[in-house]
Each structure stands twice: as structure tokens, then as C-alpha cells.
Coordinates of C-alpha atoms (C1' of nucleotides) in Angstrom, one line a residue:
Chain K
X29 CA -7.5 23.0 -22.3
X30 CA -7.6 24.9 -25.6
X31 CA -10.5 27.2 -25.0
X32 CA -9.9 27.3 -21.3
X33 CA -6.4 28.6 -21.7
X34 CA -7.4 31.3 -24.1
X35 CA -10.2 32.4 -21.8
X36 CA -7.9 32.3 -18.8
X37 CA -5.4 34.6 -20.5
X38 CA -8.0 37.0 -21.7
X39 CA -9.7 37.2 -18.4
X40 CA -6.4 37.9 -16.6
X41 CA -5.2 40.4 -19.2
X42 CA -8.6 42.2 -19.2
X43 CA -8.5 42.7 -15.5
X44 CA -4.9 44.0 -15.6
X45 CA -5.6 46.3 -18.5
X46 CA -8.5 47.8 -16.7
X47 CA -6.8 48.2 -13.4
X48 CA -3.4 49.4 -14.4
X49 CA -4.0 50.8 -17.9
X50 CA -3.2 49.1 -21.2
X51 CA 0.2 50.7 -21.9
X52 CA 1.2 50.2 -18.3
X53 CA 0.6 46.5 -18.5
X54 CA 3.4 44.6 -20.2
X55 CA 3.1 41.1 -21.7
X56 CA 5.4 39.7 -19.2
X57 CA 3.2 40.9 -16.4
X58 CA 0.2 39.1 -17.9
X59 CA 2.3 36.0 -18.4
X60 CA 3.4 36.0 -14.8
X61 CA -0.2 36.7 -13.5
X62 CA -1.6 33.8 -15.6
X63 CA 1.1 31.4 -14.7
X64 CA 1.3 30.2 -18.3
X65 CA 4.2 30.3 -20.8
X66 CA 4.8 33.3 -23.0
X67 CA 4.7 31.2 -26.1
X68 CA 1.2 30.1 -25.2
X69 CA 0.0 33.6 -25.0
X70 CA 1.4 34.4 -28.4
X71 CA -0.2 31.3 -29.8
X72 CA -3.7 32.5 -29.0
X73 CA -3.0 36.2 -29.4
X74 CA -0.4 36.9 -32.1
X75 CA 0.3 40.4 -30.8
X76 CA -0.5 42.5 -27.8
X77 CA -2.8 44.6 -29.9
X78 CA -4.9 41.5 -30.7
X79 CA -5.1 40.9 -27.0
X80 CA -6.1 44.5 -26.3
X81 CA -8.9 44.3 -29.0
X82 CA -10.1 41.0 -27.5
X83 CA -10.2 42.7 -24.1
X84 CA -12.4 45.5 -25.5
X85 CA -14.7 43.0 -27.2
X86 CA -15.0 41.1 -24.0
X87 CA -15.6 44.2 -21.9
X88 CA -18.2 45.3 -24.4
X89 CA -20.1 42.0 -24.2
X90 CA -19.9 41.9 -20.4
X91 CA -21.2 45.4 -20.0
X92 CA -23.9 44.9 -22.6
X93 CA -25.2 41.8 -20.8
X94 CA -24.9 43.4 -17.4
X95 CA -26.8 46.4 -18.4
X96 CA -29.6 44.5 -20.1
X97 CA -30.1 42.0 -17.3
X98 CA -29.9 44.8 -14.8
X99 CA -32.7 46.6 -16.5
X100 CA -34.8 43.5 -16.7
X101 CA -34.3 42.8 -13.0
X102 CA -35.4 46.2 -12.1
X103 CA -38.5 47.1 -14.1
X104 CA -40.6 46.3 -17.1
X105 CA -42.0 49.8 -17.4
X106 CA -40.5 51.4 -20.5
X107 CA -40.0 54.8 -19.0
X108 CA -38.5 53.4 -15.8
X109 CA -36.1 51.4 -17.9
X110 CA -34.2 54.5 -18.9
X111 CA -33.6 55.4 -15.3
X112 CA -32.8 51.8 -14.4
X113 CA -29.7 52.2 -16.7
X114 CA -28.5 54.8 -14.2
X115 CA -29.1 52.5 -11.3
X116 CA -27.0 49.8 -13.0
X117 CA -24.2 52.2 -13.6
X118 CA -24.4 53.5 -10.0
X119 CA -23.8 50.0 -8.8
X120 CA -20.8 49.8 -11.1
X121 CA -19.3 53.1 -9.9
X122 CA -19.6 51.9 -6.3
X123 CA -17.6 48.8 -6.7
X124 CA -14.1 49.3 -5.1
X125 CA -12.4 48.2 -8.3
X126 CA -14.0 50.9 -10.4
X127 CA -11.4 52.7 -12.4
X128 CA -13.4 54.6 -15.0
X129 CA -14.9 53.5 -18.3
X130 CA -12.7 51.0 -20.1
X131 CA -13.6 52.5 -23.5
X132 CA -13.0 56.1 -22.5
X133 CA -9.7 55.1 -20.9
X134 CA -8.6 53.2 -24.0
X135 CA -9.6 56.1 -26.2
X136 CA -7.4 58.4 -24.1
X137 CA -4.5 56.0 -24.2
X138 CA -4.5 55.5 -27.9
X139 CA -4.5 58.8 -29.5
X140 CA -4.2 58.0 -33.2
X141 CA -7.6 58.5 -34.7
X142 CA -7.6 55.6 -37.1
X143 CA -6.3 53.1 -34.5
X144 CA -8.5 49.9 -34.2
X145 CA -8.5 50.5 -30.5
X146 CA -9.9 54.0 -30.9
X147 CA -12.4 52.5 -33.3
X148 CA -13.6 49.8 -31.0
X149 CA -14.1 52.3 -28.3
X150 CA -16.2 54.5 -30.6
X151 CA -18.3 51.5 -31.7
X152 CA -19.2 50.6 -28.1
X153 CA -20.0 54.2 -27.3
X154 CA -22.3 54.4 -30.3
X155 CA -24.0 51.1 -29.8
X156 CA -24.7 52.0 -26.1
X157 CA -26.2 55.3 -27.2
X158 CA -28.4 53.5 -29.7
X159 CA -29.7 51.2 -26.9
X160 CA -30.7 54.3 -25.0
X161 CA -32.4 55.7 -28.0
X162 CA -34.4 52.5 -28.4
X163 CA -35.5 52.6 -24.8
X164 CA -36.5 56.2 -25.2
X165 CA -38.7 55.4 -28.2
X166 CA -40.2 52.5 -26.3
X167 CA -41.0 55.0 -23.5
X168 CA -43.1 57.0 -26.0
X169 CA -40.6 59.6 -27.2
X170 CA -40.6 60.4 -30.9
X171 CA -37.5 59.4 -32.9
X172 CA -35.9 62.8 -33.3
X173 CA -36.3 63.6 -29.7
X174 CA -35.2 60.1 -28.6
X175 CA -32.0 60.5 -30.6
X176 CA -31.2 63.8 -28.9
X177 CA -32.2 62.5 -25.5
X178 CA -30.0 59.4 -25.9
X179 CA -27.0 61.6 -26.6
X180 CA -27.6 63.7 -23.5
X181 CA -28.1 60.7 -21.3
X182 CA -25.0 58.9 -22.6
X183 CA -23.0 62.1 -22.0
X184 CA -24.3 62.3 -18.4
X185 CA -23.2 58.7 -17.8
X186 CA -19.8 59.3 -19.4
X187 CA -19.4 62.5 -17.4
X188 CA -20.4 60.8 -14.2
X189 CA -17.9 58.0 -14.8
X190 CA -15.1 60.5 -15.4
X191 CA -16.1 62.5 -12.3
X192 CA -16.2 59.4 -10.1
X193 CA -12.8 58.3 -11.5
X194 CA -11.2 61.6 -10.4
X195 CA -13.2 62.4 -7.3
X196 CA -13.7 59.0 -5.7
X197 CA -16.9 58.5 -3.7
X198 CA -18.5 61.6 -5.1
X199 CA -21.8 59.8 -5.8
X200 CA -21.6 61.2 -9.3
X201 CA -24.1 58.8 -10.8
X202 CA -26.8 59.9 -8.3
X203 CA -26.4 63.5 -9.5
X204 CA -26.5 62.3 -13.1
X205 CA -29.7 60.3 -12.3
X206 CA -31.4 63.5 -11.1
X207 CA -30.4 65.3 -14.2
X208 CA -31.7 62.4 -16.3
X209 CA -35.1 62.6 -14.7
X210 CA -35.4 66.2 -15.6
X211 CA -34.3 65.6 -19.2
X212 CA -36.6 62.6 -19.7
X213 CA -39.6 64.5 -18.3
X214 CA -38.9 67.3 -20.7
X215 CA -38.6 65.0 -23.7
X216 CA -41.9 63.3 -22.8
X217 CA -43.6 66.7 -22.4
X218 CA -42.2 68.0 -25.6
X219 CA -43.2 65.4 -28.1
X220 CA -45.1 62.5 -26.7
X221 CA -46.4 59.8 -28.9
X222 CA -49.6 58.1 -27.8
X223 CA -48.5 54.4 -27.7
X224 CA -52.1 53.4 -28.7
X225 CA -51.8 55.3 -32.1
X226 CA -48.1 54.8 -32.7
Chain T
X22 CA 17.6 82.9 -22.7
X23 CA 16.8 81.3 -19.4
X24 CA 13.0 81.7 -19.1
X25 CA 12.6 81.6 -22.9
X26 CA 14.2 78.2 -23.1
X27 CA 12.1 76.8 -20.3
X28 CA 9.0 78.2 -21.9
X29 CA 9.9 76.9 -25.3
X30 CA 10.4 73.4 -24.0
X31 CA 7.2 73.4 -22.0
X32 CA 5.2 74.8 -24.9
X33 CA 6.5 72.1 -27.3
X34 CA 6.1 69.3 -24.8
X35 CA 2.6 70.4 -23.9
X36 CA 1.5 70.3 -27.5
X37 CA 3.0 66.9 -28.1
X38 CA 1.6 65.5 -24.9
X39 CA -1.9 66.6 -25.8
X40 CA -1.7 65.5 -29.5
X41 CA 0.0 62.1 -29.1
X42 CA -0.7 61.3 -25.5
X43 CA 1.8 61.5 -22.6
X44 CA 3.1 58.0 -22.5
X45 CA 3.4 57.9 -26.2
X46 CA 5.6 61.0 -26.3
X47 CA 9.2 60.2 -25.4
X48 CA 11.8 62.7 -24.1
X49 CA 13.8 62.3 -27.2
X50 CA 10.8 63.3 -29.3
X51 CA 10.5 66.5 -27.3
X52 CA 14.2 67.2 -27.6
X53 CA 14.1 66.8 -31.4
X54 CA 11.0 68.9 -31.7
X55 CA 12.4 71.7 -29.7
X56 CA 15.8 71.6 -31.3
X57 CA 17.5 71.9 -28.0
X58 CA 20.0 69.6 -26.2
X59 CA 18.7 66.9 -23.9
X60 CA 20.8 68.2 -21.1
X61 CA 19.0 71.5 -21.2
X62 CA 15.6 69.8 -20.9
X63 CA 16.8 67.9 -17.8
X64 CA 18.2 71.1 -16.4
X65 CA 14.8 72.8 -16.3
X66 CA 12.8 69.6 -15.7
X67 CA 14.7 67.1 -13.6
X68 CA 12.4 64.3 -14.7
X69 CA 9.7 63.6 -17.3
X70 CA 7.1 63.6 -14.5
X71 CA 8.1 67.2 -13.6
X72 CA 7.6 68.1 -17.2
X73 CA 4.2 66.4 -17.3
X74 CA 3.1 68.2 -14.2
X75 CA 4.2 71.5 -15.6
X76 CA 2.2 70.7 -18.7
X77 CA -0.9 70.1 -16.7
X78 CA -0.4 73.3 -14.7
X79 CA 0.1 75.2 -17.9
X80 CA -3.0 73.7 -19.5
X81 CA -5.0 74.5 -16.4
X82 CA -4.0 78.1 -16.5
X83 CA -4.6 78.5 -20.2
X84 CA -8.0 76.9 -20.1
X85 CA -9.0 78.9 -17.0
X86 CA -8.0 82.2 -18.7
X87 CA -9.6 81.1 -22.0
X88 CA -12.9 80.3 -20.3
X89 CA -13.1 83.4 -18.2
X90 CA -12.2 85.8 -21.1
X91 CA -14.6 83.9 -23.3
X92 CA -17.4 84.4 -20.9
X93 CA -16.6 88.1 -20.5
X94 CA -16.6 88.6 -24.2
X95 CA -20.0 87.0 -24.6
X96 CA -22.2 88.4 -21.9
X97 CA -22.5 90.1 -18.6
X98 CA -25.8 88.6 -17.7
X99 CA -25.2 86.2 -14.8
X100 CA -27.6 83.6 -16.2
X101 CA -26.3 83.7 -19.7
X102 CA -22.8 83.3 -18.4
X103 CA -23.5 79.7 -17.5
X104 CA -24.5 79.0 -21.1
X105 CA -21.6 81.0 -22.4
X106 CA -19.3 78.4 -20.9
X107 CA -20.8 75.9 -23.3
X108 CA -20.2 78.2 -26.2
X109 CA -16.6 78.5 -25.2
X110 CA -16.3 74.8 -25.1
X111 CA -18.1 74.3 -28.3
X112 CA -15.5 76.5 -30.0
X113 CA -12.8 74.3 -28.4
X114 CA -14.4 71.1 -29.7
X115 CA -14.5 72.4 -33.2
X116 CA -10.8 73.2 -33.5
X117 CA -9.2 70.6 -35.7
X118 CA -6.5 69.9 -33.1
X119 CA -9.1 68.9 -30.5
X120 CA -8.2 65.6 -28.9
X121 CA -10.3 65.4 -25.8
X122 CA -9.8 67.0 -22.4
X123 CA -6.1 67.0 -21.3
X124 CA -7.1 66.2 -17.8
X125 CA -9.5 63.4 -18.5
X126 CA -6.9 61.9 -20.8
X127 CA -4.1 62.2 -18.2
X128 CA -6.3 60.7 -15.6
X129 CA -6.9 57.7 -18.0
X130 CA -3.2 57.3 -18.8
X131 CA -2.1 57.3 -15.2
X132 CA -4.1 54.8 -13.3
X133 CA -2.5 54.9 -9.8
X134 CA -4.8 56.7 -7.6
X135 CA -2.2 58.5 -5.6
X136 CA -0.2 59.7 -8.6
X137 CA 0.5 63.5 -8.6
X138 CA -0.7 63.5 -12.2
X139 CA -4.0 61.9 -11.2
X140 CA -4.2 64.5 -8.4
X141 CA -3.5 67.4 -10.7
X142 CA -6.3 66.3 -13.0
X143 CA -8.7 66.0 -10.1
X144 CA -7.8 69.4 -8.8
X145 CA -8.5 71.1 -12.1
X146 CA -11.8 69.2 -12.4
X147 CA -12.9 70.4 -9.0
X148 CA -11.8 74.0 -9.5
X149 CA -13.7 74.1 -12.8
X150 CA -16.8 72.8 -11.1
X151 CA -16.5 75.4 -8.4
X152 CA -16.4 78.1 -11.0
X153 CA -19.6 76.8 -12.4
X154 CA -21.2 76.8 -8.9
X155 CA -20.1 80.4 -8.4
X156 CA -21.8 81.4 -11.7
X157 CA -24.9 79.5 -10.7
X158 CA -25.1 81.4 -7.4
X159 CA -24.6 84.7 -9.2
X160 CA -27.5 83.7 -11.5
X161 CA -29.7 83.5 -8.4
X162 CA -29.6 79.8 -7.6
X163 CA -29.4 78.9 -3.9
X164 CA -26.1 77.3 -2.8
X165 CA -27.3 73.7 -2.4
X166 CA -28.9 73.7 -5.8
X167 CA -26.0 75.5 -7.3
X168 CA -23.7 72.8 -6.1
X169 CA -25.8 70.1 -7.6
X170 CA -26.3 72.0 -10.9
X171 CA -22.6 72.7 -11.2
X172 CA -21.9 68.9 -11.0
X173 CA -24.5 68.2 -13.6
X174 CA -23.2 70.8 -16.0
X175 CA -19.6 69.8 -15.5
X176 CA -20.6 66.2 -16.3
X177 CA -22.3 67.3 -19.4
X178 CA -19.2 69.1 -20.6
X179 CA -16.9 66.2 -19.7
X180 CA -19.3 63.8 -21.5
X181 CA -19.5 66.0 -24.5
X182 CA -15.7 66.2 -24.8
X183 CA -15.5 62.4 -24.5
X184 CA -18.2 62.0 -27.1
X185 CA -16.6 64.4 -29.5
X186 CA -13.3 62.7 -29.1
X187 CA -14.7 59.3 -30.1
X188 CA -17.3 60.5 -32.6
X189 CA -15.7 63.4 -34.4
X190 CA -17.9 66.2 -35.7
X191 CA -20.9 65.0 -33.7
X192 CA -21.6 68.5 -32.4
X193 CA -21.7 67.0 -29.0
X194 CA -21.4 70.3 -27.2
X195 CA -24.6 71.7 -28.9
X196 CA -26.5 68.7 -27.5
X197 CA -25.0 69.3 -24.1
X198 CA -26.0 73.0 -24.4
X199 CA -29.6 72.1 -24.9
X200 CA -29.5 69.8 -21.9
X201 CA -27.9 72.6 -19.8
X202 CA -30.6 75.0 -20.7
X203 CA -33.2 72.6 -19.4
X204 CA -31.3 71.9 -16.2
X205 CA -30.6 75.6 -15.5
X206 CA -34.3 76.5 -16.0
X207 CA -35.3 73.7 -13.6
X208 CA -32.8 74.9 -11.0
X209 CA -34.0 78.5 -11.3
X210 CA -37.7 77.4 -11.0
X211 CA -36.9 75.1 -8.0
X212 CA -35.2 77.5 -5.6
X213 CA -34.7 81.0 -6.9
X214 CA -33.3 83.6 -4.7
X215 CA -34.5 87.2 -5.2
X216 CA -31.2 89.0 -5.9
X217 CA -32.7 92.1 -4.3
X218 CA -33.2 90.3 -1.0
X219 CA -30.2 88.0 -1.1
Chain W
dT5 C1' 40.5 89.4 -22.9
dT6 C1' 39.7 86.1 -19.6
dG7 C1' 36.7 83.2 -17.0
dA8 C1' 32.4 81.5 -15.7
dA9 C1' 27.9 80.1 -16.9
dA10 C1' 24.8 78.3 -20.2
dC11 C1' 24.0 75.5 -24.0
dT12 C1' 25.1 71.7 -27.3
dA13 C1' 26.6 67.2 -29.2
dT14 C1' 27.2 62.5 -28.6
dA15 C1' 27.5 58.5 -26.5
dC16 C1' 25.9 55.3 -23.4
dA17 C1' 24.2 52.8 -19.1
dG18 C1' 20.5 50.2 -17.5
dA19 C1' 15.9 49.1 -17.6
dC20 C1' 12.0 47.7 -19.9
dC21 C1' 9.4 46.4 -24.0
dT22 C1' 7.4 43.1 -27.8
dG23 C1' 8.1 39.2 -30.1
dT24 C1' 10.9 34.8 -31.3
dA25 C1' 14.0 30.8 -31.1
dT26 C1' 15.0 26.5 -29.1
dA27 C1' 14.8 22.7 -26.4
dT28 C1' 12.1 20.1 -23.1
dA29 C1' 8.1 18.3 -20.8
dT30 C1' 3.3 17.1 -20.7
dT31 C1' -1.0 15.5 -22.6
dA32 C1' -4.1 13.4 -25.7
dT33 C1' -5.0 10.1 -29.3
dG34 C1' -4.2 6.4 -32.6
Chain F
dC13 C1' 3.2 2.2 -26.6
dA14 C1' 4.0 5.5 -30.0
dT15 C1' 3.3 9.8 -32.2
dA16 C1' 1.6 14.2 -32.6
dA17 C1' -0.1 18.2 -30.6
dT18 C1' 0.1 21.2 -26.7
dA19 C1' 2.3 23.6 -23.1
dT20 C1' 6.5 25.0 -20.6
dA21 C1' 11.1 27.0 -19.5
dT22 C1' 14.7 29.9 -20.7
dA23 C1' 17.2 32.8 -23.3
dC24 C1' 17.7 36.5 -26.2
dA25 C1' 17.4 39.7 -30.3
dG26 C1' 16.4 44.3 -31.3
dG27 C1' 14.0 48.2 -30.1
dT28 C1' 12.7 52.1 -27.0
dC29 C1' 12.7 54.3 -22.8
dT30 C1' 14.6 57.6 -19.0
dG31 C1' 18.3 59.7 -17.3
dT32 C1' 23.5 60.7 -17.0
dA33 C1' 28.4 61.3 -18.3
dT34 C1' 31.7 63.7 -20.8
dA35 C1' 33.6 66.9 -23.8
dG36 C1' 33.1 70.8 -26.6
dT37 C1' 31.0 75.3 -27.9
dT38 C1' 28.7 79.6 -27.4
dT39 C1' 27.4 83.7 -24.7
dC40 C1' 28.0 87.2 -21.6
dA41 C1' 30.1 90.0 -18.2
dA42 C1' 34.0 91.7 -15.5

DNA sequence: TTGAAACTATACAGACCTGTATATATTATG
DNA sequence: CATAATATATACAGGTCTGTATAGTTTCAA
């Protein structure tokens, strides 16, 4: 049961944290939803903060895998991969359970700058941007431009998630997609690298 | 004293809500910070929710005025006004007390979709976007394109605020500015309206 | 100066929160 | 079967939260 129980708790808590917010979800609510005993929860997660951090780690891993496999499933063309990221996110935004970005929300809920939760959110955000920068370079954009472009694309995605959270069914990610196309074209025109000579 | 006291409470609460988060700021904390009696607070604001809503209204009005006067102070050229919005926000992001967008944060803290707080955040977001759409039309962009552009620019600004909140001193708004320039140019090239004939 | 309105001070009710203590039941393993 | 680990059930300690009750003080105006 060991690993199963831990996983069951984490899965349930993760879903509640995302749906209702972290501070709005009490430990007792999680206990009731899992059907386990409170003591068991505290055995696997010594404090609520530990559970929250595990939830962010888990979300990070799920999103990472989901994005990567989503890209692979859509295209193998380096340039198209950048746009495929937006397709993956569009799908995410259209799920009925969408409630914004778990990391943006966590960052808003935990204001203290040094907080481990704040830090975990920042780490995901940066690692995601780096993935975009990698894709941009593979698409033939020089490093400096790829860095700048990756920041712009990640901001578009964050902005679209925030917009969709507030204005439901606004198709925000489609609008972001169109902007991304323009920005990517511009980056390619600005400083292309001939893949043959790179 | 009447209006003064109400204003004093609201000002203090607003600052604490923004700095620490809304749920993390208790009524007693506000009472202590203002130096007033708790009964006085509950006289002017029958519940904490009322105070939170007043805080959002207040923030909305302050931001609106700040943006408009910031634009006026910078340029009178319609096209430059769109970019001036990014300058105003850049200044905001560079203040040491910057802690993200009050409306994005409130939206993240209060998950329930129908919540008045969620609604207030959505209303600000939409009114801000409409302002951008107005500026875009004044700059000679046709309505349909102006609508689309305004969504893209507002997402860039939201995204930059989120990024700066997580990665402090990342100059996110400068990166957003560069993206905005490209998107605005594209919109102008796509479907310009001759101001003389419009 | 007298009386009403506004403000303060303090205490507290009742709910909720995290985390723990304790005693019991279930499961796995020798 | 016996023993140890694992999970459960229940209660509760100690804290914080929103909101109210009550009594006293200041302010201001007639």
C-alpha cells in the first residue's frame, strides 16, 4: 500500500489545490476526499507545506511531460514545434477544469519572496522558458535572439492563461498563437543561422 | 473625520492586501496598522469582503488614472501612445514594492468563478483591454484588428507582470515592449486606415 | 452645558485551521 | 500463530480567523 497511499493522497490534494486554491483547501478537506486517516497523511507529508511542494513538483512533471509528448505528436519540424507548444496549451485552456496556471496561482497566493513555494513556481517558469529557448535555437534562431524570443513567447502564454482564467471561453490562446507567429517570423528574419553551417 | 477615517482604513488595507496577499491579511492586522478600533472598521465596511472589493475598486481607479496621465505626459502621437502604456508599466514594475498585478493576484486567490472578487478582476482586465483597443483605433488600426491587437498587448503586459513577479529584476516589460513594437507594426501594415478618409 | 453621535477599548463567541495524542483495528511477515 | 508495521478513528490542544457585544471616552453641536 505504501507508495500507493502516498500517491493517492498527493493526487487528490493536487486536484483540490488546483481547483479551489491552496489556502482555501484545508487538510481536513483532503483527508475527507481521500478517505484516509489524518495520521496517514501526516506520516507521508510532515506538514501541509510539504504537501504543497510535492503538488507543485508533481504538476511540474506532468506539465513537462504533457508538453513534450504533445509536441512530438504534432510535428518534427523544429520551427513548427514552437507553435505546437501553443496548440498544446490551447487544448489545456479548453478543458472545463482549467483554472489558470498552477504556478502563477501559487505565486500569487504566497507573497513572501523567499518562500519555497514562490521559489518552486519561479523555477518551473524559468525551466519552461529555457525549453522554448532550446526549441528556438533548433529552429535556427541565434542564441541571443532565441533568449529574447523565448521570454516573449512565455509571456504570451502566461498572459493567455491569465486572460482565459478571468474571461472564460475567450479563446485567448488562439490570439496568443497569432502573435507568436509574427514574433517567430521576425526572429527568423532578423538573425537566421544556416543550419548547414551552424 | 468621517470620510477621512474611511479613506485611511481603505488606504492602509489596500497596501497590506497588495503587499501580503488578501487572505494572508487578517482584519486584526489592518486594525493594528491603522491604529483605529475594530468597531470603526466594521462600521464603514460591514465585512472583510466589502473591504476587499473597495480595495479593488480603489486600485482600479488609481491604475486607470496613473496610466492615462502617464500616457499624456509622454506623447500625443496616437501610435506612440500604445507604446507609452508599456513605459508606464515598466516604471511600475521597477518600483521596489512591486508584487505583481493586484487583479491577477486576487483572481488567483479567489477561485470560485462567480465570486464578486473574481468578477471585479475580470472587469478591470476587460476595461483595460478596451482602452488599448481605443488607442489602437486612434492610431489608425481598423476595429477588427484593433480588437485582436489589444488582446495581444494586454496579454504581453499581464505576462510581463507575472514574469517580473517570479523573476525579480528581469526587465520583463522591456522585452514585452519589443514584442509590442513588432505586433503594432504588423497591425498597421495589415489593415491601415487612412485617418483622412476614416 | 447637556445630549447625541462618533470613536475607542476590551473581551469574547463560534468557526476553522494545523498538527498531535491515544487507542484500536488491519495487514503483512517471521 | 505471533509480532511488528501500517492504517484508522476520534478527540483535542493551541492558534487564528471574522464578526459582535458591551462599556467607556471623545467630539461636536444645540
